[in-house]
Short mmCIF file of C-alpha atoms and ligand atoms in Angstrom, two decimals:
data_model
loop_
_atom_site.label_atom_id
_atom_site.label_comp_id
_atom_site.label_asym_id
_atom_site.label_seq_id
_atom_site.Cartn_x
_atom_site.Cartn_y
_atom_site.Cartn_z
CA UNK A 1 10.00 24.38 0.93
CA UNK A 2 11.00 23.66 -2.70
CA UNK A 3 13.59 21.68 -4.27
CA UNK A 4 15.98 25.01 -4.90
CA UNK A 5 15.45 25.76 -1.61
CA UNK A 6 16.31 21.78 -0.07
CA UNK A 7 19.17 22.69 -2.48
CA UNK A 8 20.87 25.26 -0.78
CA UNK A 9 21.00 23.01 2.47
CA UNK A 10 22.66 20.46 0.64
CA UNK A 11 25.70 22.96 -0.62
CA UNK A 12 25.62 24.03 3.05
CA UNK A 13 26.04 20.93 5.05
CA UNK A 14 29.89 21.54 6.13
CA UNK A 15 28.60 24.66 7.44
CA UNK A 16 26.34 24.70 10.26
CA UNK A 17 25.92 28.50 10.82
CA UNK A 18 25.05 29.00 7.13
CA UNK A 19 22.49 25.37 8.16
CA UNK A 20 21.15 27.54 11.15
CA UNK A 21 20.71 30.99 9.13
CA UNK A 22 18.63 28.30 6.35
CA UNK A 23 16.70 27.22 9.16
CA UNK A 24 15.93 30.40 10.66
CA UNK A 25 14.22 31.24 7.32
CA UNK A 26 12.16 28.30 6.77
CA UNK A 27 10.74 29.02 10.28
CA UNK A 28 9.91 32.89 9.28
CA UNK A 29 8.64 31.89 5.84
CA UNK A 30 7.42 28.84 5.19
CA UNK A 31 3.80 26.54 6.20
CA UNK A 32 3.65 25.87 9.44
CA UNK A 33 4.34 21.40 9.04
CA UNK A 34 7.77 22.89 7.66
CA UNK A 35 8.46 25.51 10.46
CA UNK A 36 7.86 23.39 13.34
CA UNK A 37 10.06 20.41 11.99
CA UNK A 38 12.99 23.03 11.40
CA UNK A 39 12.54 24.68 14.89
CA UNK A 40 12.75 20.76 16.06
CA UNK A 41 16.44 20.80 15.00
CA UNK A 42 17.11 24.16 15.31
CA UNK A 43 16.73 23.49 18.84
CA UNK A 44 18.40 20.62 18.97
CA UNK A 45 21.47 21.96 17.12
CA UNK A 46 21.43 24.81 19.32
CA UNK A 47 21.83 22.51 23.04
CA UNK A 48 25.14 21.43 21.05
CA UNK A 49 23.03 18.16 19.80
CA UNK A 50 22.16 17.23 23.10
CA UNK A 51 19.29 15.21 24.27
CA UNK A 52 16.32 15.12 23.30
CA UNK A 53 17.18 14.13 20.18
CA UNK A 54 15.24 16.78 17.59
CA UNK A 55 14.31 12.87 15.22
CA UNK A 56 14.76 9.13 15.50
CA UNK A 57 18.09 8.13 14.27
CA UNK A 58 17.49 4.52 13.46
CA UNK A 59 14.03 4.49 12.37
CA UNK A 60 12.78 1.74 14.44
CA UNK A 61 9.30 0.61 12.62
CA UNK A 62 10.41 0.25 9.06
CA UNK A 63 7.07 -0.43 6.57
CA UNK A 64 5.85 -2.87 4.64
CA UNK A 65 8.31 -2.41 2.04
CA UNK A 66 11.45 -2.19 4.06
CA UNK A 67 10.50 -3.59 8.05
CA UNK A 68 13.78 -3.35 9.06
CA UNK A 69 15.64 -0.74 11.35
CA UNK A 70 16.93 2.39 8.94
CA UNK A 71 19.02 4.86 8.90
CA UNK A 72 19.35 7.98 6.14
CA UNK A 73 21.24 11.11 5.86
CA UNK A 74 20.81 13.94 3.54
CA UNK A 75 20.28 12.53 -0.01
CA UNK A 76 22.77 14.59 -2.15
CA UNK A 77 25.22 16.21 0.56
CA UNK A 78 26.21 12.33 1.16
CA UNK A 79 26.30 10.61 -2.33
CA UNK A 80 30.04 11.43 -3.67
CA UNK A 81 29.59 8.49 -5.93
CA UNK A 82 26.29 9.93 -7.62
CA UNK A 83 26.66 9.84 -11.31
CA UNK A 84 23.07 9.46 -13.37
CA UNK A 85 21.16 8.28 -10.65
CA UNK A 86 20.93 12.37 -9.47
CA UNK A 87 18.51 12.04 -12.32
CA UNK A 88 16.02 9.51 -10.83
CA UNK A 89 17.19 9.69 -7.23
CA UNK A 90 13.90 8.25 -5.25
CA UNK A 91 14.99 9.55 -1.96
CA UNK A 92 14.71 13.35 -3.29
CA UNK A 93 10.45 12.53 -3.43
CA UNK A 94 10.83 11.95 0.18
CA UNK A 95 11.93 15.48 0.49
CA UNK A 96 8.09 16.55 0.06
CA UNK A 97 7.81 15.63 3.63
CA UNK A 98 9.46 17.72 6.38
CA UNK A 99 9.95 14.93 8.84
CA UNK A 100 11.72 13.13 6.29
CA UNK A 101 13.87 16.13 4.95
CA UNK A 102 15.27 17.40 8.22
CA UNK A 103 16.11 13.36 9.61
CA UNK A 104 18.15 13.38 6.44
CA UNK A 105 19.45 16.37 7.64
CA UNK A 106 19.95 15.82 11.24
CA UNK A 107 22.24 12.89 10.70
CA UNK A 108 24.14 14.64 8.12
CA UNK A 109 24.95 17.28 10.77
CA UNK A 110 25.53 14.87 13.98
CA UNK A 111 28.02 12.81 11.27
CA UNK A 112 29.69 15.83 10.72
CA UNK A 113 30.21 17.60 13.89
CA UNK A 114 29.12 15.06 16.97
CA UNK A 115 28.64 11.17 15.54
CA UNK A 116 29.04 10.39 19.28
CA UNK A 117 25.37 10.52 19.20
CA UNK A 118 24.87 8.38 16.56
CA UNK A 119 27.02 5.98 18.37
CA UNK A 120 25.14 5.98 21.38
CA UNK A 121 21.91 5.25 19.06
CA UNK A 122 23.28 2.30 17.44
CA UNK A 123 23.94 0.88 20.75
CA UNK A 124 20.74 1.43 21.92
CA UNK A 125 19.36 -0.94 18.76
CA UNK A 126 17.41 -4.21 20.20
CA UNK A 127 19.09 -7.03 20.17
CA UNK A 128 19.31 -9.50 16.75
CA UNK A 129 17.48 -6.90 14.33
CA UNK A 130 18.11 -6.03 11.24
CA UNK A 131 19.17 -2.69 9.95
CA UNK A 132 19.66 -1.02 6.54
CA UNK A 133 21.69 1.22 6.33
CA UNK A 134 21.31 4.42 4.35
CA UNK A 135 18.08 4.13 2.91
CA UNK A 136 18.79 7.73 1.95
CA UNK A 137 22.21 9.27 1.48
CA UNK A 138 25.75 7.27 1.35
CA UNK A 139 28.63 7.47 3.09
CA UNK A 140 30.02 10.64 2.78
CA UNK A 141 34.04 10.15 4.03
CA UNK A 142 36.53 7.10 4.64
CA UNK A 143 36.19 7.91 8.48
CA UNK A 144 32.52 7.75 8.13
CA UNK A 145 32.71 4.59 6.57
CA UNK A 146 35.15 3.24 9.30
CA UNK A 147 32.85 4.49 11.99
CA UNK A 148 30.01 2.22 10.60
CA UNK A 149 32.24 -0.47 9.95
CA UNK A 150 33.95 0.07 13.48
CA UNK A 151 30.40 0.20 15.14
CA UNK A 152 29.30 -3.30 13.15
CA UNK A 153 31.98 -4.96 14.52
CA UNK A 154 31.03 -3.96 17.84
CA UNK A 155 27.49 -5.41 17.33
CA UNK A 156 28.13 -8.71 16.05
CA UNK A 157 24.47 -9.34 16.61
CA UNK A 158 23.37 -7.41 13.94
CA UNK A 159 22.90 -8.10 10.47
CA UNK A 160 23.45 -4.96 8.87
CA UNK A 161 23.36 -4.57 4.74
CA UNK A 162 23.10 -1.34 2.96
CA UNK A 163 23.95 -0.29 -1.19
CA UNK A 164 25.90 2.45 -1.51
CA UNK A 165 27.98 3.74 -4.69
CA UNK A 166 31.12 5.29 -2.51
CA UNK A 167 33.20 2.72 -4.16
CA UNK A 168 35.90 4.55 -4.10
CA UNK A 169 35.84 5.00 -0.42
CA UNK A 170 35.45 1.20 0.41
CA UNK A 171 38.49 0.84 -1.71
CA UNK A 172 40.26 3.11 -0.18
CA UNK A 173 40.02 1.75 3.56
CA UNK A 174 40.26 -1.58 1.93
CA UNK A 175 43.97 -0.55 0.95
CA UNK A 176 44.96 0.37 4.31
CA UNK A 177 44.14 -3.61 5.74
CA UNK A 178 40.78 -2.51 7.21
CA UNK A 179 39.45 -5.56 8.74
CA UNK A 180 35.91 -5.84 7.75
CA UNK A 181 32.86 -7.10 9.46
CA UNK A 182 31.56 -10.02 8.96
CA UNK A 183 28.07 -8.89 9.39
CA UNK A 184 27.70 -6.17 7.19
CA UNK A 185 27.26 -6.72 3.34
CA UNK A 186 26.68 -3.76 0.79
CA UNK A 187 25.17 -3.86 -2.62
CA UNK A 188 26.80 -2.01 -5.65
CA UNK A 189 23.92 0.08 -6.62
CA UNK A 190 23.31 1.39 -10.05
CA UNK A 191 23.64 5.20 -11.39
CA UNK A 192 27.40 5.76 -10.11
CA UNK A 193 29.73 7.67 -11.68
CA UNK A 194 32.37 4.86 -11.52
CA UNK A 195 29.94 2.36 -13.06
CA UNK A 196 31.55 0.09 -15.97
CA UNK A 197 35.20 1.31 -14.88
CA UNK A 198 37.67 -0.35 -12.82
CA UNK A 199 36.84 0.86 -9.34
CA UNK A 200 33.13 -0.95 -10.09
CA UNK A 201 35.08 -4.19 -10.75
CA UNK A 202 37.54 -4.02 -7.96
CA UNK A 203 34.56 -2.63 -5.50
CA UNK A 204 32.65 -5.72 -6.73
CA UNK A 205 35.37 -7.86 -5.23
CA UNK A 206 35.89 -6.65 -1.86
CA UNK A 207 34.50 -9.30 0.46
CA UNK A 208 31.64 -6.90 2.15
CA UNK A 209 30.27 -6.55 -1.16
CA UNK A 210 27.21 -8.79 -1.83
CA UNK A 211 27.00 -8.35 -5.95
CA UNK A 212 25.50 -5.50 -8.16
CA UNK A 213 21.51 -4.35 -7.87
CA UNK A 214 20.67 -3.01 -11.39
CA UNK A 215 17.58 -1.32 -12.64
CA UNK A 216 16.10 -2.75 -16.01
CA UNK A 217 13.64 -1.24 -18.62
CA UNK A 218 10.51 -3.56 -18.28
CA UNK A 219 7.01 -2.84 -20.17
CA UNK A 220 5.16 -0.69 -19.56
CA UNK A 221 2.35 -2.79 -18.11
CA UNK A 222 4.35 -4.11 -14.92
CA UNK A 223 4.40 -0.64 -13.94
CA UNK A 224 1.31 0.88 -14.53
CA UNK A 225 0.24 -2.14 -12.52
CA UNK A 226 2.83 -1.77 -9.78
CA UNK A 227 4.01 -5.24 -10.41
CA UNK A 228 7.73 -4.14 -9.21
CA UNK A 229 6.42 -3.36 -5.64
CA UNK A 230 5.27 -7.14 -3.93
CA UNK A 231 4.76 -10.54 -5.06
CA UNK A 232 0.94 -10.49 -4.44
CA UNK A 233 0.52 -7.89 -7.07
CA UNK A 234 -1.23 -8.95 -10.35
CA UNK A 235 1.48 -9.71 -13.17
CA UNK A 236 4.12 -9.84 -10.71
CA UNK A 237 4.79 -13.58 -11.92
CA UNK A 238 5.31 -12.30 -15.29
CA UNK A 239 7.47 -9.31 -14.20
CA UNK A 240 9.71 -11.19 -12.51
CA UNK A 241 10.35 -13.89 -15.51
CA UNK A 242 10.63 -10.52 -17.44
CA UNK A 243 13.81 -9.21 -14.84
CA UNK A 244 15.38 -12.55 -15.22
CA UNK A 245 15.19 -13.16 -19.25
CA UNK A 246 16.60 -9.58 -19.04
CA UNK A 247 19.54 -10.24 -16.80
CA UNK A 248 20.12 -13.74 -18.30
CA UNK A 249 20.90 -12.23 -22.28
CA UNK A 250 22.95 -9.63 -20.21
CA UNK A 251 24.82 -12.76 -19.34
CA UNK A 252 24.38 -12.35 -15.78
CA UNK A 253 23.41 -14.97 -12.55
CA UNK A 254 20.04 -12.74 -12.07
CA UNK A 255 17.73 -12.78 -9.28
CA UNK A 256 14.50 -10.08 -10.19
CA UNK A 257 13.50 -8.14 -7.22
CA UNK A 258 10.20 -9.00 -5.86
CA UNK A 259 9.81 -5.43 -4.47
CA UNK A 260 9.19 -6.12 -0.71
CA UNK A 261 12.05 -6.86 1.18
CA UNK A 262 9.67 -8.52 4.08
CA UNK A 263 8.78 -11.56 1.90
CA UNK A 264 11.49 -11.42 -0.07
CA UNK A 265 12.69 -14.71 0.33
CA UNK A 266 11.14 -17.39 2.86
CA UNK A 267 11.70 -17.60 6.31
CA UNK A 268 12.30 -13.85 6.65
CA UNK A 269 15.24 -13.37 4.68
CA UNK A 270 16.41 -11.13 1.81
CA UNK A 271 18.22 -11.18 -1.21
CA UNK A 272 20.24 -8.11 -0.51
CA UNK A 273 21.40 -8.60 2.65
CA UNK A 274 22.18 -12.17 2.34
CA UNK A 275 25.62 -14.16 1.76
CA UNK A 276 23.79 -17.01 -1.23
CA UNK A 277 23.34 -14.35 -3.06
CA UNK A 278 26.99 -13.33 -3.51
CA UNK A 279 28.49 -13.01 -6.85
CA UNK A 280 24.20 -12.48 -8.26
CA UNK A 281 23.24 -9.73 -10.13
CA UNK A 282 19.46 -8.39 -8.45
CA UNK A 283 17.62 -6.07 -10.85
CA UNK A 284 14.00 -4.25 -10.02
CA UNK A 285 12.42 -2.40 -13.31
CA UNK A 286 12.90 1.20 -13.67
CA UNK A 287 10.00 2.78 -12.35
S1 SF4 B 1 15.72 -8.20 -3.80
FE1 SF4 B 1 14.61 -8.56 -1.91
S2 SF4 B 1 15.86 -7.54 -0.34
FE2 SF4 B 1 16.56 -6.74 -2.29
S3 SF4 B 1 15.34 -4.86 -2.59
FE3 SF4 B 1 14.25 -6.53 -3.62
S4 SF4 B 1 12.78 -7.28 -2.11
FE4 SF4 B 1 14.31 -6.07 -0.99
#
């Protein structure tokens, strides 16, 4: 499937016949990795989203980079706060992969027309885990904002961060008195289209939001040598202190991203989804 084609599923998510009659022809015409992953949720769309699930909701393993629960939806059909990131959007490689495309999917559709079953999969999370969530995708809607929101409070045992750029939504549910949890924290990520106006400075002050993660133009040399990605990687040291110099003539409290959130900081924790770090600017190179 190519990109025009992933396309036309995004500008038909509020309509799932038009999502079945797409799905219908990826099955007829396309390799077979792509037609059996699209008859997976064709199925499951058609048994009214009922069990068994077509893919994993929460992605339980995580990877190296990220080994925390996850959840995504569909990159694009979610993101009403994309501005220039549509331009360097990472989650739209992931669309190479038809696993990874129709999970975005999926939950787009079960947010949309039965988020019961979403529900029912958060609940099911192990106890004291982490989760991230939308690793693809944002929140789409105030109400499905308050339904994450709603379901952290419920699960107090969770620690549950995300980054999102729906600013305007958060501020929006903040002005009716929502009640937020106090174990979710988001991170204002860069590429909206309400960066550098008011909405990013009022967003920045709402008390579920952690601080800003920016993307910086490093040399050339901590990327071809993929210092951005762990702390074991050669010139990592360097492209850190590079991050930091950065954020500190920006006149920004700066903490450079050491790439994988498993040893990001000791003991197991993480910059981003952590309450020291409120108030600091985290910045990764532009890769
Ligand atoms: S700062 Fe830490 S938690 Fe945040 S993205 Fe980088 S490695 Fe992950």
């Amino acid at each position: 499937m190519n990109r025009n084609q992933a396309l036309e599923f995004v500008e038909s998510i509020d309509d799932l016949n038009k999502i079945k009659t797409l799905l219908k022809k990826v099955i007829l015409t396309d390799s077979q990795g792509w037609q059996t992953n699209a008859q997976k949720l064709l199925s499951f769309i058609d048994k009214d989203f009922n069990a068994p699930i077509a893919f994993t909701i929460f992605a339980a393993k995580g990877n190296k980079k990220l080994p925390f629960y996850a959840f995504s939806s569909l990159a694009l059909a979610d993101c009403p706060g994309a501005g220039s990131c549509k331009s360097f959007c990472y989650s739209l490689k992931a669309w190479r992969y038809p696993a990874a495309f129709f999970r975005q999917l999926q939950n787009s559709l079960l947010l949309r027309n039965k988020p019961q079953v979403i529900k029912n999969a958060f609940y099911a999370i192990p106890q004291n885990k982490t989760l991230r969530l939308f690793v693809d995708g944002d929140f789409n809607s105030v109400e499905t904002l308050r339904f994450f929101m709603d379901l952290c409070k419920a699960r107090k045992d969770l620690n549950v961060y995300g980054y999102s750029k729906s600013w305007k939504l958060f501020l929006e549910l903040n002005a009716t008195g929502y009640d937020w949890p106090s174990n979710y924290l988001t991170n204002a990520s860069s590429g909206s289209k309400h960066a550098k106006t008011g909405l990013e400075t009022a967003f920045l002050k709402l008390p579920i939001v952690r601080g800003a993660f920016d993307a910086v133009k490093v040399d050339k040399r901590f990327i071809a040598s993929k210092a951005y990605q762990d702390k074991t990687r050669p010139l990592s040291k360097d492209y850190r202190a590079s991050v930091a110099k950065i954020l500190k003539q920006d006149g920004k409290r700066g903490f450079a991203c050491p790439g994988n959130c498993g040893n990001c900081l000791p003991k197991g924790r993480h910059a981003c989804g952590s309450k020291d770090f409120k108030g600091i600017t985290v910045a990764i190179g532009i890769h």
